[in-house]
């Protein structure tokens, strides 16, 4: 288990280093197509980096900046649906920042219409990641003892890591979000 944890930590550090170099190389070459607009992209601080501390659980690999790439209804045939096509499209502009100090959503949809996206406004102070379920599920417990996100539905974890760079988030109001690591 120690070797597996060390390998995951080393892999996370390598990915973070490569991601930083790729961004710098793209900027030097004048390629800003992959860069997020400065007004919507969260900025990581040294305390919120994706680097795992010695002895930290593998679930801490969830730390970082995540960008929503797809939003859909978890159960499209369900009777109650809080989001229509336009709202689901707007969710693609959201970012999820998970660091040692906080976990929170940001993006123009939240800023432009906070009442319509109220479930994305809450923040989590000092999120502590722990395994939830199987196959990479992660639960974040906030400093106040509450979970970040909705309760488990049918045993499904709210946050599901898929490899190093993909995250599925089952959120309030029957929405499932697919995210990709931005940093």
Short mmCIF file of N, CA and C in Angstrom, two decimals:
data_model
loop_
_atom_site.label_atom_id
_atom_site.label_comp_id
_atom_site.label_asym_id
_atom_site.label_seq_id
_atom_site.Cartn_x
_atom_site.Cartn_y
_atom_site.Cartn_z
N UNK A 1 0.83 -1.19 0.00
CA UNK A 1 0.00 0.00 0.00
C UNK A 1 0.87 1.25 0.00
N UNK A 2 1.99 1.20 0.74
CA UNK A 2 2.88 2.36 0.78
C UNK A 2 3.45 2.63 -0.60
N UNK A 3 3.85 1.56 -1.31
CA UNK A 3 4.41 1.74 -2.65
C UNK A 3 3.37 2.29 -3.60
N UNK A 4 2.11 1.81 -3.49
CA UNK A 4 1.03 2.31 -4.34
C UNK A 4 0.78 3.79 -4.07
N UNK A 5 0.74 4.16 -2.80
CA UNK A 5 0.53 5.56 -2.43
C UNK A 5 1.67 6.42 -2.95
N UNK A 6 2.90 5.94 -2.80
CA UNK A 6 4.05 6.69 -3.29
C UNK A 6 3.99 6.85 -4.79
N UNK A 7 3.56 5.81 -5.50
CA UNK A 7 3.46 5.87 -6.96
C UNK A 7 2.39 6.87 -7.38
N UNK A 8 1.26 6.88 -6.68
CA UNK A 8 0.19 7.83 -7.01
C UNK A 8 0.66 9.26 -6.74
N UNK A 9 1.34 9.46 -5.60
CA UNK A 9 1.85 10.79 -5.27
C UNK A 9 2.85 11.25 -6.33
N UNK A 10 3.77 10.36 -6.70
CA UNK A 10 4.76 10.71 -7.72
C UNK A 10 4.08 11.02 -9.04
N UNK A 11 3.07 10.24 -9.40
CA UNK A 11 2.33 10.48 -10.64
C UNK A 11 1.61 11.82 -10.60
N UNK A 12 0.99 12.15 -9.46
CA UNK A 12 0.28 13.43 -9.34
C UNK A 12 1.25 14.60 -9.47
N UNK A 13 2.43 14.46 -8.86
CA UNK A 13 3.43 15.52 -8.95
C UNK A 13 3.92 15.67 -10.39
N UNK A 14 4.13 14.56 -11.08
CA UNK A 14 4.58 14.60 -12.47
C UNK A 14 3.53 15.24 -13.36
N UNK A 15 2.27 14.88 -13.17
CA UNK A 15 1.19 15.46 -13.97
C UNK A 15 1.10 16.96 -13.71
N UNK A 16 1.19 17.36 -12.46
CA UNK A 16 1.12 18.78 -12.14
C UNK A 16 2.28 19.53 -12.77
N UNK A 17 3.47 18.95 -12.75
CA UNK A 17 4.63 19.60 -13.35
C UNK A 17 4.47 19.71 -14.86
N UNK A 18 3.99 18.66 -15.49
CA UNK A 18 3.78 18.69 -16.95
C UNK A 18 2.71 19.68 -17.32
N UNK A 19 1.63 19.75 -16.53
CA UNK A 19 0.55 20.69 -16.83
C UNK A 19 1.06 22.12 -16.75
N UNK A 20 1.89 22.42 -15.74
CA UNK A 20 2.44 23.77 -15.61
C UNK A 20 3.34 24.10 -16.80
N UNK A 21 4.18 23.15 -17.25
CA UNK A 21 5.06 23.39 -18.38
C UNK A 21 4.29 23.56 -19.67
N UNK A 22 3.23 22.77 -19.86
CA UNK A 22 2.43 22.88 -21.07
C UNK A 22 1.79 24.26 -21.15
N UNK A 23 1.24 24.74 -20.04
CA UNK A 23 0.63 26.06 -20.01
C UNK A 23 1.67 27.13 -20.34
N UNK A 24 2.85 27.01 -19.74
CA UNK A 24 3.90 28.00 -20.01
C UNK A 24 4.34 27.94 -21.46
N UNK A 25 4.48 26.71 -22.00
CA UNK A 25 4.88 26.57 -23.41
C UNK A 25 3.83 27.16 -24.33
N UNK A 26 2.54 26.92 -24.06
CA UNK A 26 1.47 27.47 -24.89
C UNK A 26 1.47 28.99 -24.84
N UNK A 27 1.67 29.56 -23.66
CA UNK A 27 1.67 31.01 -23.53
C UNK A 27 2.86 31.60 -24.28
N UNK A 28 4.02 30.93 -24.19
CA UNK A 28 5.21 31.43 -24.88
C UNK A 28 5.02 31.39 -26.40
N UNK A 29 4.26 30.39 -26.87
CA UNK A 29 4.03 30.26 -28.31
C UNK A 29 2.86 31.12 -28.78
N UNK A 30 2.20 31.80 -27.84
CA UNK A 30 1.07 32.65 -28.20
C UNK A 30 -0.22 31.88 -28.37
N UNK A 31 -0.28 30.63 -27.92
CA UNK A 31 -1.49 29.82 -28.03
C UNK A 31 -2.31 29.99 -26.76
N UNK A 32 -3.33 30.79 -26.84
CA UNK A 32 -4.19 31.01 -25.68
C UNK A 32 -5.52 30.31 -25.84
N UNK A 33 -5.68 29.45 -26.83
CA UNK A 33 -6.95 28.80 -27.07
C UNK A 33 -7.36 27.91 -25.90
N UNK A 34 -6.39 27.31 -25.22
CA UNK A 34 -6.75 26.42 -24.11
C UNK A 34 -6.81 27.16 -22.78
N UNK A 35 -6.42 28.40 -22.75
CA UNK A 35 -6.44 29.14 -21.50
C UNK A 35 -7.84 29.64 -21.20
N UNK A 36 -8.25 29.54 -19.93
CA UNK A 36 -9.56 30.02 -19.52
C UNK A 36 -9.53 31.53 -19.38
N UNK A 37 -10.67 32.19 -19.58
CA UNK A 37 -10.70 33.64 -19.40
C UNK A 37 -10.32 33.98 -17.97
N UNK A 38 -9.55 35.04 -17.82
CA UNK A 38 -9.04 35.41 -16.49
C UNK A 38 -10.17 35.71 -15.53
N UNK A 39 -11.31 36.19 -16.02
CA UNK A 39 -12.39 36.57 -15.13
C UNK A 39 -13.13 35.38 -14.55
N UNK A 40 -13.07 34.20 -15.18
CA UNK A 40 -13.81 33.05 -14.66
C UNK A 40 -12.91 31.96 -14.09
N UNK A 41 -11.64 31.95 -14.45
CA UNK A 41 -10.75 30.90 -13.96
C UNK A 41 -10.25 31.22 -12.57
N UNK A 42 -10.45 30.30 -11.61
CA UNK A 42 -9.94 30.53 -10.28
C UNK A 42 -8.42 30.48 -10.26
N UNK A 43 -7.83 31.19 -9.35
CA UNK A 43 -6.38 31.22 -9.24
C UNK A 43 -5.97 30.40 -8.02
N UNK A 44 -5.07 29.46 -8.21
CA UNK A 44 -4.60 28.62 -7.11
C UNK A 44 -3.56 29.38 -6.31
N UNK A 45 -3.65 29.26 -5.01
CA UNK A 45 -2.66 29.84 -4.12
C UNK A 45 -1.74 28.72 -3.65
N UNK A 46 -0.56 29.03 -3.10
CA UNK A 46 0.34 27.98 -2.63
C UNK A 46 -0.32 27.00 -1.67
N UNK A 47 -1.26 27.47 -0.85
CA UNK A 47 -1.92 26.59 0.11
C UNK A 47 -2.93 25.68 -0.56
N UNK A 48 -3.33 25.99 -1.80
CA UNK A 48 -4.35 25.23 -2.49
C UNK A 48 -3.82 24.44 -3.67
N UNK A 49 -2.56 24.07 -3.65
CA UNK A 49 -2.00 23.34 -4.78
C UNK A 49 -2.39 21.87 -4.72
N UNK A 50 -2.22 21.17 -5.83
CA UNK A 50 -2.61 19.76 -5.92
C UNK A 50 -1.54 18.83 -5.37
N UNK A 51 -0.44 19.36 -4.86
CA UNK A 51 0.63 18.53 -4.35
C UNK A 51 0.20 17.84 -3.07
N UNK A 52 0.44 16.55 -2.98
CA UNK A 52 0.07 15.78 -1.80
C UNK A 52 1.17 15.90 -0.75
N UNK A 53 0.76 16.11 0.47
CA UNK A 53 1.71 16.15 1.58
C UNK A 53 2.09 14.73 1.97
N UNK A 54 3.25 14.58 2.60
CA UNK A 54 3.70 13.26 3.04
C UNK A 54 2.67 12.63 3.96
N UNK A 55 2.32 11.39 3.69
CA UNK A 55 1.36 10.67 4.52
C UNK A 55 -0.09 11.00 4.21
N UNK A 56 -0.35 11.87 3.24
CA UNK A 56 -1.72 12.25 2.92
C UNK A 56 -2.38 11.13 2.11
N UNK A 57 -3.69 10.89 2.32
CA UNK A 57 -4.34 9.79 1.60
C UNK A 57 -4.41 10.05 0.10
N UNK A 58 -4.50 8.96 -0.66
CA UNK A 58 -4.58 9.06 -2.11
C UNK A 58 -5.78 9.92 -2.52
N UNK A 59 -6.86 9.91 -1.73
CA UNK A 59 -8.04 10.69 -2.07
C UNK A 59 -7.73 12.18 -2.17
N UNK A 60 -6.62 12.63 -1.60
CA UNK A 60 -6.25 14.03 -1.68
C UNK A 60 -5.87 14.44 -3.10
N UNK A 61 -5.77 13.48 -4.02
CA UNK A 61 -5.50 13.79 -5.42
C UNK A 61 -6.64 14.61 -6.02
N UNK A 62 -7.71 14.75 -5.29
CA UNK A 62 -8.86 15.53 -5.77
C UNK A 62 -8.57 17.03 -5.70
N UNK A 63 -7.52 17.43 -4.96
CA UNK A 63 -7.18 18.85 -4.87
C UNK A 63 -6.82 19.40 -6.25
N UNK A 64 -7.29 20.59 -6.55
CA UNK A 64 -6.95 21.24 -7.81
C UNK A 64 -8.11 22.05 -8.36
N UNK A 65 -7.95 22.49 -9.58
CA UNK A 65 -8.97 23.27 -10.29
C UNK A 65 -9.62 22.36 -11.33
N UNK A 66 -10.92 22.31 -11.34
CA UNK A 66 -11.66 21.43 -12.24
C UNK A 66 -12.64 22.26 -13.06
N UNK A 67 -12.72 22.01 -14.35
CA UNK A 67 -13.63 22.74 -15.24
C UNK A 67 -14.73 21.79 -15.73
N UNK A 68 -15.98 22.25 -15.67
CA UNK A 68 -17.11 21.46 -16.13
C UNK A 68 -17.04 21.36 -17.65
N UNK A 69 -17.06 20.14 -18.18
CA UNK A 69 -17.04 19.93 -19.63
C UNK A 69 -18.39 19.44 -20.13
N UNK A 70 -19.21 18.88 -19.25
CA UNK A 70 -20.52 18.40 -19.64
C UNK A 70 -21.44 18.44 -18.43
N UNK A 71 -22.70 18.81 -18.67
CA UNK A 71 -23.72 18.81 -17.62
C UNK A 71 -24.95 18.11 -18.18
N UNK A 72 -25.52 17.22 -17.39
CA UNK A 72 -26.71 16.50 -17.84
C UNK A 72 -27.58 16.18 -16.63
N UNK A 73 -28.81 15.83 -16.90
CA UNK A 73 -29.69 15.37 -15.84
C UNK A 73 -29.31 13.94 -15.48
N UNK A 74 -29.23 13.65 -14.21
CA UNK A 74 -28.86 12.32 -13.76
C UNK A 74 -29.91 11.31 -14.21
N UNK A 75 -31.19 11.67 -14.08
CA UNK A 75 -32.29 10.81 -14.51
C UNK A 75 -33.23 11.63 -15.39
N UNK A 76 -32.97 11.68 -16.70
CA UNK A 76 -33.78 12.51 -17.59
C UNK A 76 -35.26 12.15 -17.60
N UNK A 77 -35.60 10.93 -17.22
CA UNK A 77 -37.02 10.53 -17.21
C UNK A 77 -37.68 10.82 -15.87
N UNK A 78 -36.94 11.40 -14.94
CA UNK A 78 -37.49 11.72 -13.63
C UNK A 78 -38.61 12.74 -13.72
N UNK A 79 -39.51 12.71 -12.75
CA UNK A 79 -40.67 13.60 -12.77
C UNK A 79 -40.31 15.04 -12.46
N UNK A 80 -39.34 15.28 -11.58
CA UNK A 80 -38.99 16.63 -11.20
C UNK A 80 -37.60 16.96 -11.74
N UNK A 81 -37.52 18.04 -12.51
CA UNK A 81 -36.25 18.48 -13.06
C UNK A 81 -36.10 19.98 -12.83
N UNK A 82 -35.08 20.36 -12.13
CA UNK A 82 -34.89 21.77 -11.77
C UNK A 82 -34.17 22.55 -12.87
N UNK A 83 -33.50 21.85 -13.79
CA UNK A 83 -32.71 22.54 -14.81
C UNK A 83 -33.18 22.14 -16.20
N UNK A 84 -33.31 23.16 -17.07
CA UNK A 84 -33.63 22.93 -18.47
C UNK A 84 -32.36 22.96 -19.30
N UNK A 85 -32.52 22.87 -20.62
CA UNK A 85 -31.37 22.84 -21.52
C UNK A 85 -30.48 24.07 -21.38
N UNK A 86 -31.07 25.26 -21.26
CA UNK A 86 -30.27 26.49 -21.15
C UNK A 86 -29.46 26.51 -19.87
N UNK A 87 -30.06 26.06 -18.76
CA UNK A 87 -29.33 26.05 -17.49
C UNK A 87 -28.21 25.00 -17.51
N UNK A 88 -28.48 23.86 -18.11
CA UNK A 88 -27.44 22.83 -18.21
C UNK A 88 -26.28 23.33 -19.07
N UNK A 89 -26.58 24.04 -20.14
CA UNK A 89 -25.52 24.61 -20.99
C UNK A 89 -24.70 25.63 -20.20
N UNK A 90 -25.37 26.43 -19.37
CA UNK A 90 -24.66 27.44 -18.57
C UNK A 90 -23.74 26.81 -17.54
N UNK A 91 -24.07 25.61 -17.07
CA UNK A 91 -23.24 24.93 -16.08
C UNK A 91 -21.88 24.56 -16.64
N UNK A 92 -21.75 24.49 -17.96
CA UNK A 92 -20.46 24.16 -18.58
C UNK A 92 -19.42 25.25 -18.33
N UNK A 93 -19.84 26.42 -17.91
CA UNK A 93 -18.91 27.50 -17.61
C UNK A 93 -18.45 27.53 -16.16
N UNK A 94 -18.80 26.52 -15.39
CA UNK A 94 -18.43 26.51 -13.97
C UNK A 94 -17.07 25.87 -13.73
N UNK A 95 -16.46 26.30 -12.64
CA UNK A 95 -15.18 25.75 -12.16
C UNK A 95 -15.39 25.27 -10.75
N UNK A 96 -14.76 24.17 -10.39
CA UNK A 96 -14.75 23.67 -9.02
C UNK A 96 -13.31 23.74 -8.53
N UNK A 97 -13.11 24.49 -7.47
CA UNK A 97 -11.78 24.62 -6.86
C UNK A 97 -11.79 23.83 -5.55
N UNK A 98 -10.88 22.86 -5.45
CA UNK A 98 -10.77 22.07 -4.22
C UNK A 98 -9.33 22.20 -3.74
N UNK A 99 -9.18 22.79 -2.58
CA UNK A 99 -7.86 22.95 -1.98
C UNK A 99 -7.91 22.59 -0.51
N UNK A 100 -6.81 22.72 0.16
CA UNK A 100 -6.76 22.40 1.58
C UNK A 100 -7.60 23.38 2.40
N UNK A 101 -7.73 24.63 1.93
CA UNK A 101 -8.44 25.65 2.68
C UNK A 101 -9.92 25.74 2.35
N UNK A 102 -10.31 25.37 1.12
CA UNK A 102 -11.72 25.48 0.76
C UNK A 102 -12.05 24.67 -0.49
N UNK A 103 -13.33 24.40 -0.64
CA UNK A 103 -13.88 23.82 -1.86
C UNK A 103 -15.05 24.72 -2.24
N UNK A 104 -15.07 25.18 -3.50
CA UNK A 104 -16.16 26.08 -3.90
C UNK A 104 -16.30 26.09 -5.41
N UNK A 105 -17.48 26.45 -5.84
CA UNK A 105 -17.80 26.61 -7.25
C UNK A 105 -17.64 28.07 -7.63
N UNK A 106 -17.29 28.34 -8.89
CA UNK A 106 -17.26 29.71 -9.41
C UNK A 106 -17.61 29.65 -10.88
N UNK A 107 -17.99 30.80 -11.42
CA UNK A 107 -18.31 30.89 -12.84
C UNK A 107 -19.36 31.94 -13.10
N UNK A 108 -19.51 32.30 -14.36
CA UNK A 108 -20.40 33.39 -14.74
C UNK A 108 -21.86 33.08 -14.47
N UNK A 109 -22.29 31.82 -14.56
CA UNK A 109 -23.69 31.49 -14.29
C UNK A 109 -24.05 31.82 -12.84
N UNK A 110 -23.16 31.50 -11.92
CA UNK A 110 -23.40 31.78 -10.51
C UNK A 110 -23.42 33.28 -10.27
N UNK A 111 -22.44 33.98 -10.83
CA UNK A 111 -22.35 35.42 -10.63
C UNK A 111 -23.53 36.15 -11.27
N UNK A 112 -23.97 35.68 -12.43
CA UNK A 112 -25.03 36.35 -13.17
C UNK A 112 -26.42 36.09 -12.63
N UNK A 113 -26.68 34.93 -12.06
CA UNK A 113 -28.01 34.57 -11.57
C UNK A 113 -27.89 33.66 -10.35
N UNK A 114 -27.47 34.24 -9.21
CA UNK A 114 -27.22 33.41 -8.03
C UNK A 114 -28.46 32.67 -7.53
N UNK A 115 -29.65 33.21 -7.73
CA UNK A 115 -30.86 32.53 -7.26
C UNK A 115 -31.10 31.24 -8.04
N UNK A 116 -30.86 31.26 -9.35
CA UNK A 116 -31.09 30.09 -10.19
C UNK A 116 -30.06 28.99 -9.94
N UNK A 117 -28.88 29.36 -9.46
CA UNK A 117 -27.80 28.39 -9.25
C UNK A 117 -27.39 28.37 -7.78
N UNK A 118 -28.38 28.51 -6.89
CA UNK A 118 -28.09 28.63 -5.46
C UNK A 118 -27.39 27.42 -4.87
N UNK A 119 -27.59 26.23 -5.42
CA UNK A 119 -26.92 25.06 -4.85
C UNK A 119 -25.42 25.07 -5.11
N UNK A 120 -24.96 25.95 -6.00
CA UNK A 120 -23.53 26.05 -6.31
C UNK A 120 -22.83 27.17 -5.54
N UNK A 121 -23.54 27.84 -4.66
CA UNK A 121 -22.97 28.99 -3.95
C UNK A 121 -22.24 28.57 -2.68
N UNK A 122 -22.69 27.51 -2.01
CA UNK A 122 -22.08 27.14 -0.73
C UNK A 122 -20.61 26.78 -0.91
N UNK A 123 -19.84 27.08 0.11
CA UNK A 123 -18.41 26.77 0.12
C UNK A 123 -18.13 25.84 1.30
N UNK A 124 -17.00 25.18 1.23
CA UNK A 124 -16.61 24.23 2.26
C UNK A 124 -15.24 24.66 2.79
N UNK A 125 -15.17 24.94 4.09
CA UNK A 125 -13.90 25.32 4.70
C UNK A 125 -13.11 24.07 5.09
N UNK A 126 -11.82 24.07 4.77
CA UNK A 126 -10.91 22.99 5.14
C UNK A 126 -11.45 21.60 4.80
N UNK A 127 -11.75 21.34 3.52
CA UNK A 127 -12.31 20.03 3.16
C UNK A 127 -11.34 18.89 3.41
N UNK A 128 -11.84 17.85 4.05
CA UNK A 128 -11.04 16.66 4.32
C UNK A 128 -11.54 15.54 3.42
N UNK A 129 -10.73 15.10 2.45
CA UNK A 129 -11.17 14.02 1.56
C UNK A 129 -11.05 12.66 2.23
N UNK A 130 -12.01 11.80 1.93
CA UNK A 130 -11.92 10.41 2.37
C UNK A 130 -12.65 9.55 1.36
N UNK A 131 -12.25 8.29 1.30
CA UNK A 131 -12.84 7.35 0.35
C UNK A 131 -14.32 7.17 0.64
N UNK A 132 -15.09 7.09 -0.43
CA UNK A 132 -16.53 6.89 -0.32
C UNK A 132 -16.94 5.86 -1.36
N UNK A 133 -17.43 4.74 -0.92
CA UNK A 133 -17.83 3.70 -1.87
C UNK A 133 -16.61 3.04 -2.47
N UNK A 134 -16.75 2.67 -3.74
CA UNK A 134 -15.64 1.98 -4.40
C UNK A 134 -15.26 2.71 -5.67
N UNK A 135 -14.20 2.31 -6.27
CA UNK A 135 -13.76 2.80 -7.58
C UNK A 135 -13.49 4.30 -7.61
N UNK A 136 -12.84 4.82 -6.60
CA UNK A 136 -12.40 6.21 -6.64
C UNK A 136 -13.37 7.23 -6.11
N UNK A 137 -14.44 6.81 -5.45
CA UNK A 137 -15.37 7.77 -4.86
C UNK A 137 -14.71 8.52 -3.72
N UNK A 138 -15.00 9.82 -3.64
CA UNK A 138 -14.42 10.67 -2.61
C UNK A 138 -15.51 11.50 -1.96
N UNK A 139 -15.44 11.63 -0.67
CA UNK A 139 -16.35 12.48 0.08
C UNK A 139 -15.52 13.57 0.73
N UNK A 140 -16.00 14.80 0.66
CA UNK A 140 -15.31 15.92 1.31
C UNK A 140 -16.12 16.32 2.54
N UNK A 141 -15.48 16.27 3.71
CA UNK A 141 -16.11 16.72 4.94
C UNK A 141 -15.54 18.08 5.29
N UNK A 142 -16.42 19.04 5.48
CA UNK A 142 -16.02 20.42 5.76
C UNK A 142 -15.68 20.59 7.24
N UNK A 143 -15.08 21.72 7.59
CA UNK A 143 -14.67 22.00 8.96
C UNK A 143 -15.86 21.96 9.92
N UNK A 144 -17.07 22.30 9.43
CA UNK A 144 -18.26 22.28 10.29
C UNK A 144 -18.87 20.88 10.44
N UNK A 145 -18.22 19.86 9.84
CA UNK A 145 -18.69 18.49 9.95
C UNK A 145 -19.68 18.09 8.87
N UNK A 146 -20.13 19.04 8.05
CA UNK A 146 -21.07 18.76 6.97
C UNK A 146 -20.34 18.30 5.72
N UNK A 147 -21.02 17.56 4.87
CA UNK A 147 -20.47 17.14 3.58
C UNK A 147 -20.57 18.25 2.58
N UNK A 148 -19.62 18.29 1.66
CA UNK A 148 -19.69 19.20 0.53
C UNK A 148 -20.50 18.49 -0.54
N UNK A 149 -21.67 19.01 -0.84
CA UNK A 149 -22.54 18.40 -1.83
C UNK A 149 -23.67 17.63 -1.19
N UNK A 150 -24.50 17.04 -2.05
CA UNK A 150 -25.68 16.34 -1.55
C UNK A 150 -25.33 15.02 -0.89
N UNK A 151 -26.28 14.46 -0.13
CA UNK A 151 -26.04 13.13 0.46
C UNK A 151 -25.97 12.07 -0.63
N UNK A 152 -25.38 10.93 -0.29
CA UNK A 152 -25.29 9.82 -1.25
C UNK A 152 -26.68 9.45 -1.75
N UNK A 153 -26.80 9.21 -3.04
CA UNK A 153 -28.05 8.74 -3.63
C UNK A 153 -27.82 7.32 -4.11
N UNK A 154 -28.56 6.39 -3.56
CA UNK A 154 -28.44 4.99 -3.95
C UNK A 154 -27.01 4.47 -3.83
N UNK A 155 -26.28 4.94 -2.83
CA UNK A 155 -24.92 4.47 -2.61
C UNK A 155 -23.89 5.05 -3.56
N UNK A 156 -24.31 5.96 -4.43
CA UNK A 156 -23.39 6.59 -5.38
C UNK A 156 -22.63 7.71 -4.69
N UNK A 157 -21.32 7.79 -4.85
CA UNK A 157 -20.57 8.90 -4.24
C UNK A 157 -20.87 10.20 -4.97
N UNK A 158 -20.79 11.30 -4.26
CA UNK A 158 -21.01 12.61 -4.87
C UNK A 158 -19.88 12.94 -5.82
N UNK A 159 -18.65 12.65 -5.44
CA UNK A 159 -17.47 12.94 -6.25
C UNK A 159 -16.81 11.62 -6.64
N UNK A 160 -16.63 11.41 -7.93
CA UNK A 160 -16.06 10.15 -8.41
C UNK A 160 -14.85 10.45 -9.28
N UNK A 161 -13.64 10.16 -8.76
CA UNK A 161 -12.43 10.33 -9.55
C UNK A 161 -12.36 9.25 -10.61
N UNK A 162 -12.01 9.64 -11.82
CA UNK A 162 -11.85 8.69 -12.91
C UNK A 162 -10.50 8.97 -13.54
N UNK A 163 -9.50 8.23 -13.09
CA UNK A 163 -8.14 8.50 -13.52
C UNK A 163 -7.63 9.72 -12.79
N UNK A 164 -6.61 10.36 -13.36
CA UNK A 164 -6.02 11.53 -12.71
C UNK A 164 -6.70 12.83 -13.09
N UNK A 165 -7.35 12.87 -14.24
CA UNK A 165 -7.81 14.16 -14.76
C UNK A 165 -9.30 14.28 -14.98
N UNK A 166 -10.10 13.30 -14.59
CA UNK A 166 -11.53 13.36 -14.80
C UNK A 166 -12.27 13.15 -13.49
N UNK A 167 -13.34 13.90 -13.32
CA UNK A 167 -14.12 13.86 -12.10
C UNK A 167 -15.59 13.94 -12.48
N UNK A 168 -16.39 13.03 -11.95
CA UNK A 168 -17.84 13.09 -12.12
C UNK A 168 -18.42 13.57 -10.81
N UNK A 169 -19.28 14.57 -10.89
CA UNK A 169 -19.90 15.14 -9.70
C UNK A 169 -21.41 15.00 -9.82
N UNK A 170 -22.02 14.30 -8.88
CA UNK A 170 -23.47 14.21 -8.80
C UNK A 170 -23.89 15.29 -7.83
N UNK A 171 -24.61 16.29 -8.34
CA UNK A 171 -24.90 17.47 -7.53
C UNK A 171 -26.38 17.54 -7.22
N UNK A 172 -26.77 18.57 -6.49
CA UNK A 172 -28.16 18.78 -6.13
C UNK A 172 -29.04 18.90 -7.38
N UNK A 173 -30.34 18.74 -7.19
CA UNK A 173 -31.35 18.94 -8.24
C UNK A 173 -31.19 17.97 -9.40
N UNK A 174 -30.61 16.80 -9.16
CA UNK A 174 -30.53 15.77 -10.19
C UNK A 174 -29.61 16.08 -11.35
N UNK A 175 -28.52 16.80 -11.08
CA UNK A 175 -27.57 17.15 -12.13
C UNK A 175 -26.28 16.34 -11.95
N UNK A 176 -25.77 15.81 -13.04
CA UNK A 176 -24.47 15.15 -13.05
C UNK A 176 -23.54 15.97 -13.93
N UNK A 177 -22.37 16.29 -13.39
CA UNK A 177 -21.39 17.11 -14.09
C UNK A 177 -20.14 16.29 -14.37
N UNK A 178 -19.61 16.43 -15.55
CA UNK A 178 -18.32 15.83 -15.91
C UNK A 178 -17.30 16.96 -15.90
N UNK A 179 -16.21 16.79 -15.16
CA UNK A 179 -15.19 17.81 -15.05
C UNK A 179 -13.85 17.26 -15.48
N UNK A 180 -13.00 18.17 -15.93
CA UNK A 180 -11.63 17.84 -16.33
C UNK A 180 -10.69 18.72 -15.53
N UNK A 181 -9.59 18.12 -15.08
CA UNK A 181 -8.62 18.88 -14.29
C UNK A 181 -8.03 20.01 -15.14
N UNK A 182 -8.08 21.22 -14.59
CA UNK A 182 -7.51 22.38 -15.26
C UNK A 182 -6.13 22.67 -14.70
N UNK A 183 -5.90 22.35 -13.45
CA UNK A 183 -4.57 22.51 -12.82
C UNK A 183 -4.49 21.66 -11.58
#
